[in-house]
Structures are given as structure tokens and as C-alpha cells.
Tab-separated table of C-alpha atoms in Angstrom:
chain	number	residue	atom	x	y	z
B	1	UNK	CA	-4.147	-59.012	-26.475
B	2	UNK	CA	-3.350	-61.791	-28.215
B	3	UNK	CA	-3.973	-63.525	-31.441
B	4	UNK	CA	-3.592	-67.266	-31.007
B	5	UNK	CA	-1.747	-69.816	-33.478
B	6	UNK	CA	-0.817	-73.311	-33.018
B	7	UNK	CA	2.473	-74.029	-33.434
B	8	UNK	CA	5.001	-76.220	-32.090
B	9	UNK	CA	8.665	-75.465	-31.539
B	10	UNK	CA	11.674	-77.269	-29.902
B	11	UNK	CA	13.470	-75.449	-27.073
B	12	UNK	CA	17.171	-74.912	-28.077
B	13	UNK	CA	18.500	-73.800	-24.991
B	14	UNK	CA	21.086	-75.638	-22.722
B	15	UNK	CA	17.971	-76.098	-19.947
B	16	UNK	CA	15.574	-76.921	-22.794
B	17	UNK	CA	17.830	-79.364	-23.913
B	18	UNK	CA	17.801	-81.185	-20.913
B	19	UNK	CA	14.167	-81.447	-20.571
B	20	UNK	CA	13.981	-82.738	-23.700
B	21	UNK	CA	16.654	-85.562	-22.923
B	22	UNK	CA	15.075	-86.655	-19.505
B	23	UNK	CA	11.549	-86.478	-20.913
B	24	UNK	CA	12.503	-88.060	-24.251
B	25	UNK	CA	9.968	-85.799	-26.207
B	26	UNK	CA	9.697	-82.707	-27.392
B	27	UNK	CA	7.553	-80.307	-25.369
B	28	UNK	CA	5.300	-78.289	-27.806
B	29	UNK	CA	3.999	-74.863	-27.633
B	30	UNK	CA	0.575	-73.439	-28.167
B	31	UNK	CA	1.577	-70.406	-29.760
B	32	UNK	CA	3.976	-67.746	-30.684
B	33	UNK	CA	3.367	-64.085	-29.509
B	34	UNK	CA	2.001	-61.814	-31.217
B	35	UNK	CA	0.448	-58.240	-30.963
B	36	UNK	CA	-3.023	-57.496	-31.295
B	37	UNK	CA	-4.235	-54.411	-33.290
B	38	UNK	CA	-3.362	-51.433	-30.872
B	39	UNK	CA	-0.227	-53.010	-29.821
B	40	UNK	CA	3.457	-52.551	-30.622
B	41	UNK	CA	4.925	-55.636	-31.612
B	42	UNK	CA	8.127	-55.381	-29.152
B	43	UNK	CA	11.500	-56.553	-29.643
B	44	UNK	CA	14.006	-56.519	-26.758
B	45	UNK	CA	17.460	-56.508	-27.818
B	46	UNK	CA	19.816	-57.334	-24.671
B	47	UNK	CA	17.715	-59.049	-21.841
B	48	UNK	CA	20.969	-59.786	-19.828
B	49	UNK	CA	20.858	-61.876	-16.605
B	50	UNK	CA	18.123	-62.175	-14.691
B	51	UNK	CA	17.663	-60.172	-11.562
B	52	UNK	CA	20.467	-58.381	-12.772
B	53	UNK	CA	19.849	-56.697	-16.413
B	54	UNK	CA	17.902	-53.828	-17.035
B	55	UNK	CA	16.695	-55.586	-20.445
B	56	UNK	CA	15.601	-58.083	-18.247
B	57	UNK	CA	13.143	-56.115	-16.278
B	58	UNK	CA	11.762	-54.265	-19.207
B	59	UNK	CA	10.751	-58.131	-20.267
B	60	UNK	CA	9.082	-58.932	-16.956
B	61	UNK	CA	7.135	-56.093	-16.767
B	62	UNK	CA	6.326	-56.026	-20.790
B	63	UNK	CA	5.125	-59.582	-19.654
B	64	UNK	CA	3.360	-59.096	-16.857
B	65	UNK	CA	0.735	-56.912	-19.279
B	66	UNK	CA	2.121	-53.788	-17.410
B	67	UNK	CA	2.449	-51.721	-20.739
B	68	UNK	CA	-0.968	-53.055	-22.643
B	69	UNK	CA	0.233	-51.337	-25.832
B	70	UNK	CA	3.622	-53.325	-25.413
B	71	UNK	CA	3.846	-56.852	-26.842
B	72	UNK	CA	6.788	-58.710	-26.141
B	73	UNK	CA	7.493	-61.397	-29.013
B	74	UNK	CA	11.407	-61.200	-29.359
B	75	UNK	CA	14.386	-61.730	-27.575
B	76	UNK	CA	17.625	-60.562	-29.209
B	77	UNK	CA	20.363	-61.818	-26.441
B	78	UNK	CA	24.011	-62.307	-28.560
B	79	UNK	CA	25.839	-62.982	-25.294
B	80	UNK	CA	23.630	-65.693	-23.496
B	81	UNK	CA	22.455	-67.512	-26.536
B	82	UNK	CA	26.514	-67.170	-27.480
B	83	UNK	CA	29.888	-67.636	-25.857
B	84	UNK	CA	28.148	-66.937	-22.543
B	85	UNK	CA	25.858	-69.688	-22.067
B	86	UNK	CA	27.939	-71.952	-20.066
B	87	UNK	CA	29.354	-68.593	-18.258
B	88	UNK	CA	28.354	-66.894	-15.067
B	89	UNK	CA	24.333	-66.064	-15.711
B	90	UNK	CA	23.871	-68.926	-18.326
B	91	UNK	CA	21.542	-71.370	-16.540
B	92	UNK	CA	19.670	-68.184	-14.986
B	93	UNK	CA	19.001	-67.130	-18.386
B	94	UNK	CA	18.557	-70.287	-19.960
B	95	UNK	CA	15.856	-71.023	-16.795
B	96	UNK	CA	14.182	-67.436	-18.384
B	97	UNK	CA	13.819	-68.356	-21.944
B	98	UNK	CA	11.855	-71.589	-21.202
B	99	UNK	CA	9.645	-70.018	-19.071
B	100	UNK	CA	8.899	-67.191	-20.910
B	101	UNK	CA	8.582	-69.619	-24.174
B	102	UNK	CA	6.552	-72.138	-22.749
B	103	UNK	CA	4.044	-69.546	-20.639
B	104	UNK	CA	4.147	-66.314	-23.083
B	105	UNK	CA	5.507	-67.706	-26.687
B	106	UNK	CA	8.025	-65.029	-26.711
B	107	UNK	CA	10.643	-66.403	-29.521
B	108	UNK	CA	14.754	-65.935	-28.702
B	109	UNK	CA	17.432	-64.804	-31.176
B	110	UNK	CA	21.141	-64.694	-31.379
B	111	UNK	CA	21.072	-61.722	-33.521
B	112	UNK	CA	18.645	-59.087	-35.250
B	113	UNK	CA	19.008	-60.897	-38.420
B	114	UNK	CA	17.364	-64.180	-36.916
B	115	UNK	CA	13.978	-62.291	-36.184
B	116	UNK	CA	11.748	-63.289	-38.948
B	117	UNK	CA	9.822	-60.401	-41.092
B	118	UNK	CA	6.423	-59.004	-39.407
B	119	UNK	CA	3.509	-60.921	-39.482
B	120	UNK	CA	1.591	-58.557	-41.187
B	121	UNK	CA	2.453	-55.103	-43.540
B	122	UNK	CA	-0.298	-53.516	-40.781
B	123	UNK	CA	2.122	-54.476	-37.716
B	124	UNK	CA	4.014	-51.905	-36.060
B	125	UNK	CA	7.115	-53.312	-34.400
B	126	UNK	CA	9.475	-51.305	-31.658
B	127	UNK	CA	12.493	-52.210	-31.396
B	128	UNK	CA	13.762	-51.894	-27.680
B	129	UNK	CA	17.838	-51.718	-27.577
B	130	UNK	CA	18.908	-52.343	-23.554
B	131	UNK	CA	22.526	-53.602	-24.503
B	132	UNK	CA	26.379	-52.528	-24.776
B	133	UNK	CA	26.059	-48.616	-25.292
B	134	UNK	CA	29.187	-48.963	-27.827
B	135	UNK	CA	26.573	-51.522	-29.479
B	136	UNK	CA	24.324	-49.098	-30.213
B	137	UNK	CA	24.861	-47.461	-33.857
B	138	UNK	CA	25.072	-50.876	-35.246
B	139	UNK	CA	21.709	-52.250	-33.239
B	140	UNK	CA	20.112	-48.999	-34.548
B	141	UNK	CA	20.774	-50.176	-38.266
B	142	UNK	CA	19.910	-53.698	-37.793
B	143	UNK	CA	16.454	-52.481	-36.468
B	144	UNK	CA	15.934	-50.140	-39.045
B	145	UNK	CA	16.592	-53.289	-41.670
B	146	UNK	CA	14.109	-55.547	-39.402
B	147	UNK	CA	11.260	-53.125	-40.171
B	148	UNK	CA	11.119	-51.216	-37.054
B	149	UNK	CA	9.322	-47.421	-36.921
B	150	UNK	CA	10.250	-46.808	-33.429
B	151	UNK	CA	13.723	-47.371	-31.461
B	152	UNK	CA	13.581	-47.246	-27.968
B	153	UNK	CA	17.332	-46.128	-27.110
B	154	UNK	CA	18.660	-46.810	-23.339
B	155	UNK	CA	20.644	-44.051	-21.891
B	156	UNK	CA	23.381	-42.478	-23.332
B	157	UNK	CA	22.329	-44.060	-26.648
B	158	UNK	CA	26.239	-43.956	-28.147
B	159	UNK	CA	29.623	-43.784	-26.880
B	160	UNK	CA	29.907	-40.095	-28.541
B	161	UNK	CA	28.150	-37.508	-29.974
B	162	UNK	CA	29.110	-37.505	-33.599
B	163	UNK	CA	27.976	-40.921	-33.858
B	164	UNK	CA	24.163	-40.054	-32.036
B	165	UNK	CA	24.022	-37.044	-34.902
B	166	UNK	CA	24.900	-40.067	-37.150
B	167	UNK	CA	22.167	-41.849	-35.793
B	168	UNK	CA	19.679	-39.204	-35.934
B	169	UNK	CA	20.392	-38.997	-40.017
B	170	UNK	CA	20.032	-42.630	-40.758
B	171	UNK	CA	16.820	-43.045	-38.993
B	172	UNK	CA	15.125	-39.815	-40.345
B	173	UNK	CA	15.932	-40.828	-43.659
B	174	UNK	CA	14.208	-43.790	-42.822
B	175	UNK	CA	11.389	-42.116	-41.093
B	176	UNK	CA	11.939	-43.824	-37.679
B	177	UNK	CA	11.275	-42.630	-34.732
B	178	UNK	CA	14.199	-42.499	-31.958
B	179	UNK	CA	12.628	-42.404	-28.112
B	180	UNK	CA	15.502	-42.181	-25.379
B	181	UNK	CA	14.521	-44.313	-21.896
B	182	UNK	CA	15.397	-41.223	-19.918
B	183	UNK	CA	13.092	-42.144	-17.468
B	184	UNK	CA	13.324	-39.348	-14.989
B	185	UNK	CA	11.997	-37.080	-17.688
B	186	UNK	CA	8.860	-38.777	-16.221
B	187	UNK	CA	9.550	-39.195	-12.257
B	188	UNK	CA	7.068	-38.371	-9.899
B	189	UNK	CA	9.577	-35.998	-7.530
B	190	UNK	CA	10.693	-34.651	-10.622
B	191	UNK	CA	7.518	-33.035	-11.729
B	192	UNK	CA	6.786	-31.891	-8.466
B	193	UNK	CA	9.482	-29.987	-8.427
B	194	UNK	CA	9.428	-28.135	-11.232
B	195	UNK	CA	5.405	-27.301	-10.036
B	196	UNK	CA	6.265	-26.369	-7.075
B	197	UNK	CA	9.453	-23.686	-7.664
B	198	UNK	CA	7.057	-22.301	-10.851
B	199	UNK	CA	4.987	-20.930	-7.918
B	200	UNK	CA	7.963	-19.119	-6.500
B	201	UNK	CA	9.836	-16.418	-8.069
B	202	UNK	CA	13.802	-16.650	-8.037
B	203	UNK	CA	13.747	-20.185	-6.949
B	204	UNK	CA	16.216	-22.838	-7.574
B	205	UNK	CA	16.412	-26.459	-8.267
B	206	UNK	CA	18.710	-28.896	-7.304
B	207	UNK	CA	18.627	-32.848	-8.865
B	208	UNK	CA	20.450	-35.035	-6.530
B	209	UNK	CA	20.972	-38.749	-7.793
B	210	UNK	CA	22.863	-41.320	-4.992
B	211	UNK	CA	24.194	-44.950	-5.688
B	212	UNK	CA	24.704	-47.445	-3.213
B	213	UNK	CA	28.752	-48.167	-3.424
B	214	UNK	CA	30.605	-48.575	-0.764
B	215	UNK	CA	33.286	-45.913	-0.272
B	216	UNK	CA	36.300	-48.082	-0.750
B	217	UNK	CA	39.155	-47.979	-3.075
B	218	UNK	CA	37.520	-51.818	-4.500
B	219	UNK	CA	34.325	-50.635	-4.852
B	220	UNK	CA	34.672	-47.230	-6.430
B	221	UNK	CA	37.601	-48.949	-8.546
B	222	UNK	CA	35.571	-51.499	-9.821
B	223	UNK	CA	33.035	-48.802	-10.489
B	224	UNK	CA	35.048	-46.426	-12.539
B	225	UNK	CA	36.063	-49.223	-14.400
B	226	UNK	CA	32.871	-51.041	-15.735
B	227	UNK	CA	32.029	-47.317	-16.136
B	228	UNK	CA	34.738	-46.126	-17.980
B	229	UNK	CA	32.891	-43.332	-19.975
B	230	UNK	CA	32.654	-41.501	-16.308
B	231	UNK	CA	30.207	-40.362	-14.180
B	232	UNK	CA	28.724	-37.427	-16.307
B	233	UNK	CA	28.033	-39.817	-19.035
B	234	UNK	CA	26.523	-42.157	-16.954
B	235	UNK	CA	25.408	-41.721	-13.572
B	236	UNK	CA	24.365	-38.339	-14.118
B	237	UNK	CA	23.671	-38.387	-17.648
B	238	UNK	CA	19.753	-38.344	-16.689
B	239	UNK	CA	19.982	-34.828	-14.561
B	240	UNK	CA	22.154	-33.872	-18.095
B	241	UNK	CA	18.958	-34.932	-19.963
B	242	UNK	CA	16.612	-33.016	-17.138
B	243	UNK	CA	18.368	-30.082	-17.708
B	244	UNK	CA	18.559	-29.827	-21.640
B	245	UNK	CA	14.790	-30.922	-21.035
B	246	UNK	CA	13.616	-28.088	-18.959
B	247	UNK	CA	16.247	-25.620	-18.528
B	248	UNK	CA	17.308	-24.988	-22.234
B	249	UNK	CA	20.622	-26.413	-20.885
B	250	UNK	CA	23.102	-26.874	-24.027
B	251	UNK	CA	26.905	-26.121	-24.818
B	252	UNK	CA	26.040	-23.286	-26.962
B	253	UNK	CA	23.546	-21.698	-24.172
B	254	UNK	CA	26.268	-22.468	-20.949
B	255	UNK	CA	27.056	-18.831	-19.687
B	256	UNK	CA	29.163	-20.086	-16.585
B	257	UNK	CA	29.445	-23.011	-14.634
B	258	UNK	CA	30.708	-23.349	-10.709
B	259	UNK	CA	31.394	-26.785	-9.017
B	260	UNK	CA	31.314	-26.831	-5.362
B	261	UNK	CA	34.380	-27.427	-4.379
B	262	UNK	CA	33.498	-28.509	-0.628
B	263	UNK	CA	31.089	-31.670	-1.434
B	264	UNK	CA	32.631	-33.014	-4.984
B	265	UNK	CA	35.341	-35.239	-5.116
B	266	UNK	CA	37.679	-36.907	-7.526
B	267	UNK	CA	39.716	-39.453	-7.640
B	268	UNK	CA	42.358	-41.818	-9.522
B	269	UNK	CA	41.780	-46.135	-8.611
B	270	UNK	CA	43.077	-49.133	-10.246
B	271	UNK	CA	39.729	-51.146	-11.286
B	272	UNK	CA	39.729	-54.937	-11.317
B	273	UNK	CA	42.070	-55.056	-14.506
B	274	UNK	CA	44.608	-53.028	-12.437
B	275	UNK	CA	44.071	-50.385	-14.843
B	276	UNK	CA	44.169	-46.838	-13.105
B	277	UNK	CA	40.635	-44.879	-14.008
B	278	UNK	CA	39.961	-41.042	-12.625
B	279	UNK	CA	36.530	-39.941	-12.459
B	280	UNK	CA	34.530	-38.080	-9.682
B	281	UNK	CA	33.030	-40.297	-7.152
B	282	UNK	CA	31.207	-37.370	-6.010
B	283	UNK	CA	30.217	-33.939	-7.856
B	284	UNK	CA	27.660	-30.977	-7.380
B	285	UNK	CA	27.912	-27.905	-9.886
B	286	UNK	CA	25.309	-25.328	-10.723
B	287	UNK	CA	24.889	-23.933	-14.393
B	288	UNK	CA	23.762	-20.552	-15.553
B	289	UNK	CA	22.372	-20.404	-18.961
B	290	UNK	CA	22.638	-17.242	-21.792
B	291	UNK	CA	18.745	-17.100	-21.150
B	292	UNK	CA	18.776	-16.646	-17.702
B	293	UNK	CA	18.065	-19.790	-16.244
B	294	UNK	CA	20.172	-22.046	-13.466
B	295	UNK	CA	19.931	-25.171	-11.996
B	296	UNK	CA	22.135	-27.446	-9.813
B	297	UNK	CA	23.569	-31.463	-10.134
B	298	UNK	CA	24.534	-33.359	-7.170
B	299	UNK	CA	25.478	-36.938	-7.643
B	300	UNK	CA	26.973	-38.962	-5.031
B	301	UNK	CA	28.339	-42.594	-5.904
B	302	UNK	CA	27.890	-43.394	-2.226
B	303	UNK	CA	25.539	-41.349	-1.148
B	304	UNK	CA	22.335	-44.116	-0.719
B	305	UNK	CA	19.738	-45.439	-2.177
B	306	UNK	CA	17.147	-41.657	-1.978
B	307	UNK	CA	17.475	-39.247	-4.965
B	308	UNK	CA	15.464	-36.042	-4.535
B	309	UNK	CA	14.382	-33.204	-6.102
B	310	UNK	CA	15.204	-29.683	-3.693
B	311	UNK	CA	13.920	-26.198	-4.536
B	312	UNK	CA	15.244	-23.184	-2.638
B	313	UNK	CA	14.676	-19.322	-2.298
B	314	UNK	CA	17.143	-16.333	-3.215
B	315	UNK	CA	19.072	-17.495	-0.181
B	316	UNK	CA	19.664	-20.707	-0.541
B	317	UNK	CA	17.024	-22.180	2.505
B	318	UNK	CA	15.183	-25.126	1.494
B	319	UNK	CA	11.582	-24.965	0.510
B	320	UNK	CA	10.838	-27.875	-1.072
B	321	UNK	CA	12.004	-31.552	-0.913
B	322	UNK	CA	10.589	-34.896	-2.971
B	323	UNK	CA	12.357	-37.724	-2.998
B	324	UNK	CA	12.535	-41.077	-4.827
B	325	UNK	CA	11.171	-43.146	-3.429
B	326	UNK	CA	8.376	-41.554	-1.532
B	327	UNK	CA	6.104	-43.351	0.965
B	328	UNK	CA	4.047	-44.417	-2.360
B	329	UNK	CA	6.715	-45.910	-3.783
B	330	UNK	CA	8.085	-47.720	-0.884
B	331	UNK	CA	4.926	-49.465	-0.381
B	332	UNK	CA	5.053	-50.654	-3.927
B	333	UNK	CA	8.865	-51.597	-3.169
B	334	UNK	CA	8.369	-54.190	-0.418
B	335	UNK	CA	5.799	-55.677	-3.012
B	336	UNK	CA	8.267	-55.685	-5.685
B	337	UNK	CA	11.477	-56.926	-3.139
B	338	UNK	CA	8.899	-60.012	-2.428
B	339	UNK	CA	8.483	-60.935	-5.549
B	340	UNK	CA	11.791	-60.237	-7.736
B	341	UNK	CA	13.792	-61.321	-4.375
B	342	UNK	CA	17.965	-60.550	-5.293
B	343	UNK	CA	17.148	-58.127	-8.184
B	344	UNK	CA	18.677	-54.621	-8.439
B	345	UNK	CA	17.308	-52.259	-5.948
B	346	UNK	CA	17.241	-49.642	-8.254
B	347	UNK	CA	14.466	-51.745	-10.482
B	348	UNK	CA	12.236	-51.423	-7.739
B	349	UNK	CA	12.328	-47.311	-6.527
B	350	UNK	CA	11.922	-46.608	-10.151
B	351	UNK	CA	9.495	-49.080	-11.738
B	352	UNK	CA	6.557	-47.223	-12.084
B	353	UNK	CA	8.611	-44.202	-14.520
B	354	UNK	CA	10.051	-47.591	-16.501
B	355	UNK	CA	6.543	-48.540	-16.675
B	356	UNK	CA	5.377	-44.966	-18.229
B	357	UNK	CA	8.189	-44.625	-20.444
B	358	UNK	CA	7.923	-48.213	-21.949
B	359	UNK	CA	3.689	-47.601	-22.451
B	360	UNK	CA	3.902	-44.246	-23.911
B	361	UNK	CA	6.675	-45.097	-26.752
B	362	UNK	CA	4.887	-48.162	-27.117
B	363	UNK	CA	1.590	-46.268	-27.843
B	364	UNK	CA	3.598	-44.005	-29.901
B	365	UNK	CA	4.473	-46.931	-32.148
B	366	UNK	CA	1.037	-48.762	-32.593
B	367	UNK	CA	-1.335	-46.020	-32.456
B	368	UNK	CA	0.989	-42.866	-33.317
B	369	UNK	CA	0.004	-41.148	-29.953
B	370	UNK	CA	2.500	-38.621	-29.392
B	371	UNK	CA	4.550	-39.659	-26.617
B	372	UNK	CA	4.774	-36.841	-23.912
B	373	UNK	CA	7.677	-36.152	-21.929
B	374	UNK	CA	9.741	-38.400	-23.266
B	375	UNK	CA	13.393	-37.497	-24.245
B	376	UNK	CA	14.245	-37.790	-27.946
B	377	UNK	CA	17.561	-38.555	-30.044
B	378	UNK	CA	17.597	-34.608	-29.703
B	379	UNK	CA	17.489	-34.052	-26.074
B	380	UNK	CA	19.935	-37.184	-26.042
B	381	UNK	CA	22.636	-35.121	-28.129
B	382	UNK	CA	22.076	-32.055	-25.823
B	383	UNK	CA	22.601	-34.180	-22.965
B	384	UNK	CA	26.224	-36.050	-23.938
B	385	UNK	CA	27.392	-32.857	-25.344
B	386	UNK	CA	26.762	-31.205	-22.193
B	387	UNK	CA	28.426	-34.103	-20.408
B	388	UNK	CA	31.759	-34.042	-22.696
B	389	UNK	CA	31.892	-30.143	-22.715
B	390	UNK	CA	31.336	-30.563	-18.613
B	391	UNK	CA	33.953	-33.178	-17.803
B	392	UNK	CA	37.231	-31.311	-18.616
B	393	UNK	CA	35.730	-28.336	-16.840
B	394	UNK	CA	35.120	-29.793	-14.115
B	395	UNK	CA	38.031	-31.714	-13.693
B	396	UNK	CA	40.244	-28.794	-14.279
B	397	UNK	CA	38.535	-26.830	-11.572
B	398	UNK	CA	38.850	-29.980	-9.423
B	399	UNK	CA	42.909	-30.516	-10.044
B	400	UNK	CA	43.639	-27.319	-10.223
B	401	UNK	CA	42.541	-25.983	-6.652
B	402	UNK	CA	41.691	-27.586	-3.143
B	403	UNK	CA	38.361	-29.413	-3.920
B	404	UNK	CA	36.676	-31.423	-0.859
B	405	UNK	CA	38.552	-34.978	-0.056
B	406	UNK	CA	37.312	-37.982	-0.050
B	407	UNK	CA	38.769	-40.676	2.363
B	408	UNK	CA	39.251	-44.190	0.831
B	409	UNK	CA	41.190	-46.684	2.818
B	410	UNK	CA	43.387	-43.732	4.000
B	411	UNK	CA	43.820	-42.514	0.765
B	412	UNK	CA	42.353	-38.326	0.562
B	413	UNK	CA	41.953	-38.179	-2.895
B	414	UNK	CA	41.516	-34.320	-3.836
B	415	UNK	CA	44.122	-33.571	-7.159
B	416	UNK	CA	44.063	-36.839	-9.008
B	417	UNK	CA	47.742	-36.545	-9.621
B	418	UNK	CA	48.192	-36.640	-5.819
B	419	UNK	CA	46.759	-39.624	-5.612
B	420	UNK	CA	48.646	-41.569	-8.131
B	421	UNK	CA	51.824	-40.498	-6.545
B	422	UNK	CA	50.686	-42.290	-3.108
């Protein structure tokens, strides 16, 4: 997939450095990537740490010739190649860039406007933003300037909706194309499903998503805090996206909305700063739309490592369970846990959907393939307006009656007031 030149570059990295020094020469390179003709010449803005950002597993896989219409030539990483080189991460990092420029040619920037014009008028580069949501309208412009048709968006894709409507302007006018990484849009258990209760009259479907925290006052405090926008608008921001996907689910359609009062949970912790942050550590809530259509959320910070889809009859008995991971996707988890040993364990349950979304944008870009399923800027806005119109709703219904406790270090939070008066 590759066209070949010979070049030779000088590392500039704190680890590159070093093998410079102790070697005494510079180490040249064969070549620098570059796409062939039905590739998408990829940038990846925000790799992060290794093992531990998501940008960082879009690159591994990108590299590992998982997406063939994906080529990986750019790194955009402000932070590592920054004030955070010498920081918690840096030599990780630093160890990734001279691999990955020594074995794949893949050139690293401290900003968007480092990344040299394309090498061609006929290339099509994608721009691929897995950074700071807050970072987002400003990324989306600095693409836009750097000659990319296609923006790959991570989830929620800005901090509000006004600025994603914002967004949606300046690209049209530009004619680029936004693609969201919702990648559950895609998920196996998902689409089964949806088959399976469009076989049964007067079904229902639930979407449960669980995280891994531990159900401590540290934990969840530390969570609510490097999650500050709250759970709707991040945890469960892809069932949001599922639902304004396939269920017509908007603000404008919403005829009524009913949390369950026995399962969710909210509470008020001090995070790491000592800040206090309230947010639901737990939630399930069923919506009923103007067209006649409902559907249930579940999330659960704490409630493991298996999200599943659940359809049920008139009476509310199961019918129908699939669950991420599946026996499939375990197998292709111990492969994964071998070789990325210490990464996230969410990488691994849902690599193969990362894998579909990244290919079909990609194709989208270089060949102008429509690409199926996947959310746009459009489904994005549906989604975070849902989540901001849901929040004070749900809260209220929350604070304002007996909703079901959770116990953290012999706190029962239930009213969030209550619990900042303990």
C-alpha cells in the first residue's frame, strides 16, 4: 500500500535523541508514509499514552494494515511532543514515535499547522481527531485548513451543542464530511438485537453499558471528576446516539420519560481536586417517543466489564440477550491481552467495531463509498441534545423522591443534597 521514497530524517524525540548521542550518528529512514491510490491518507490528532489512549490504539491497528483503506502518515500529539514529554507517559510515548518512525515512516507533529501540504492534489486525507473533547471546534478548523475532506470526530464531538451546529456549518461550507466514532452504531450484539425484537411484535429493547470502577467514594470521585460533563454525555452518550439512530429518539420527538427509581443512583463526591461533582453512578430510564416508539438505557459505572443488548415481550420477560463480548470476541480478547499486555480492557471487547468504523470512513474518504451505519455530525447533535435535555430530568426525578441507594464507604447516597450534608 505503499509508495516508497528515500529520505532521511533525524529523530527529535527525547529517546531519539539519545540514540543518536550513544551511537554518534544519525539513524536514517527509508521512507516517509504515504497512501497508495485507494487509500485515505490518515492523520491522527491525539495519540496519547500508550496502552492507555484511545488515539493510540486507532494508530496500532491503522498500523497493523487492519483498515487497508487507512494510511497512517501523521501524528498530531501537542501534549507529548510539548510540556508533557518529561511527564508521566513521556518516555512511553517517546519509545512509540521511534518505532513507529523507524518501522512505518509515520511523521510526528506538535500541531496541525506542522503537517506539510498533501503530496499530491489527487490525495484524499482524513483527518482523525481522538483528543480533548473541549479541543474539538478548533481541531475541526485546523483540519479543514490542512486540506482534509473527511473528519473523523470521537464521541461527543464538542462540549455543547451550539458549538457541534457550529461545526456542522463550517464544514458544509467547506464540503467536508463529519463521521462520528460512535462505534456501537456498528456492534455485533447491537444488530442482533434490533433483528431479533423486529421479529416480535410489541417488543422492547434495553442497551445496558457497565464500567469497571470500583464502588468507592475514590474511585467514583475520581471518576466524576475527569468526567465532569457527566455520565449522559459520556458514558452513555453511545446508547444516546443508538437511540437517535434507530428509535427517532430526539428532544422534539420525547413524549415522556420514566427513570427507574429502584436500580439508578446518584450521588455528590469530592474528586481528586477536592472539588465536590454530582452525577449518577448508576441510571436506567425508558423513553417513549411522539411516534410511538420506546426503548430503555441502563448504565452502571460499576457494573463490569459485559454490556448487552436485552429484548423483552409485553410483559417485561426476557427473550433475548447478546452481550459484548460474546464467546467470539473473547477468543479474540485473550489474543489481544497477549499482545497489548497493560492496555485498556475496553480496547480489546470492542476492537473489531473500532476496526469497522475506522475502514468504512476511511473508504468513505479515498474512494467516496458511502459509509453505512455510521453516526454523522447529525445523529451527534441528536444525541448531546438528548443528553442535556435528559440530565436535569433525571436528576430532578432522582432528588426529588426516594430513588435506589447506593452504598459508598457507608455513605447511601440517594438525594444529592443528603449527601453533602454527611
Amino acid at each position: 500500500f505503499c509508495q516508497r521514497k528515500n529520505l532521511s530524517i533525524s529523530f527529535t524525540s527525547p529517546i531519539n535523541n539519545s540514540l543518536q548521542s550513544k551511537n554518534n550518528k544519525k539513524l536514517t529512514m527509508v521512507e516517509f508514509a504515504t497512501p497508495s491510490e485507494n487509500q485515505a491518507e490518515v492523520i491522527l490528532i491525539g495519540c496519547g499514552c500508550p496502552l492507555r489512549g484511545m488515539g493510540w490504539y486507532h494508530a496500532v491497528q491503522m498500523l497493523g494494515n487492519e483498515c487497508p483503506s487507512a494510511k497512517l502518515c501523521h501524528i498530531v500529539e501537542p501534549w507529548f511532543l510539548g510540556g508533557g514529554a518529561d511527564g508521566p507517559g513521556g518516555p512511553e510515548f517517546a519509545e512509540f514515535q521511534a518505532k513507529t518512525t523507524e518501522e512505518h515512516g509515520v511523521q510526528y507533529h506538535k500541531s496541525l499547522s506542522d503537517v506539510p501540504p498533501k503530496p499530491s492534489s489527487s490525495t484524499k486525507r482524513l483527518a482523525l481527531i481522538s483528543g480533548r473533547t473541549v479541543d474539538n471546534p478548533r481541531l475541526l478548523s485546523e483540519a479543514i485548513s490542512a486540506g482534509c475532506s473527511v473528519v473523523y470526530l470521537e464521541k461527543p464531538g464538542a462540549p455543547t451543542v451550539e458549538q457541534l451546529r457550529e461545526m456542522k456549518l463550517e464544514a458544509s461550507d467547506a464540503n467536508v464530511q463529519i463521521c462520528m466514532g460512535y462505534n456501537k452504531n456498528v456492534c455485533k450484539y447491537v444488530r442482533k438485537a434490533r433483528e431479533f425484537a423486529a421479529q416480535i411484535p410489541g417488543s422492547h429493547v434495553t442497551f445496558v453499558s457497565n464500567n469497571t470502577y470500583e464502588p468507592t467514594a475514590e474511585s467514583l470521585g475520581e471518576c466524576f471528576e475527569r468526567n465532569a460533563e457527566g455520565m449522559l454525555k459520556n458514558m452513555a452518550i453511545h446508547e444516546l446516539a443508538l437511540l437517535a439512530s434507530f428509535y427517532d429518539v430526539s428532544v422534539d420527538n420525547i413524549e415522556s420519560v420514566e427513570a427507574d427509581k429502584d436500580f439508578s443512583s446518584m450521588q455528590t463526591l469530592a474528586g481528586p481536586s477536592g472539588k465536590e461533582w454530582t452525577d449518577f453512578d448508576k441510571i436506567k430510564f425508558t423513553i417513549k417517543t411522539k411516534t410511538g416508539k420506546e426503548v430503555s438505557v441502563q448504565a452502571d459505572r460499576c457494573g463490569g466489564d459485559t454490556s448487552y443488548a436485552m429484548v423483552s415481550d409485553a410483559d417485561g420477560i426476557e427473550l433475548f440477550r447478546h452481550s459484548m463480548p460474546d464467546e467470539e470476541d473473547k477468543a479474540n480478547v485473550s489474543v489481544l491481552e497477549v499482545k497489548y499486555p497493560g492496555a485498556m480492557p475496553y480496547f480489546f471487547s470492542q476492537d473489531p467495531d473500532y476496526i469497522t468504523v475506522k475502514e468504512r470512513v476511511a473508504k468513505l474518504c479515498a474512494t467516496g463509498e458511502e459509509a453505512k451505519e455510521i453516526a454523522t455530525i447529525d445523529i451527534a447533535i441528536a444525541a448531546l441534545s438528548v443528553a442535556e435535555y435528559l440530565t436535569p430530568v433525571l436528576r430532578e426525578k432522582l432528588g426529588s423522591e426516594n430513588a435506589g441507594s447506593s452504598k459508598v464507604e457507608g455513605v447511601v447516597a440517594t438525594d444529592p443534597a443528603k449527601v453533602a450534608s454527611q
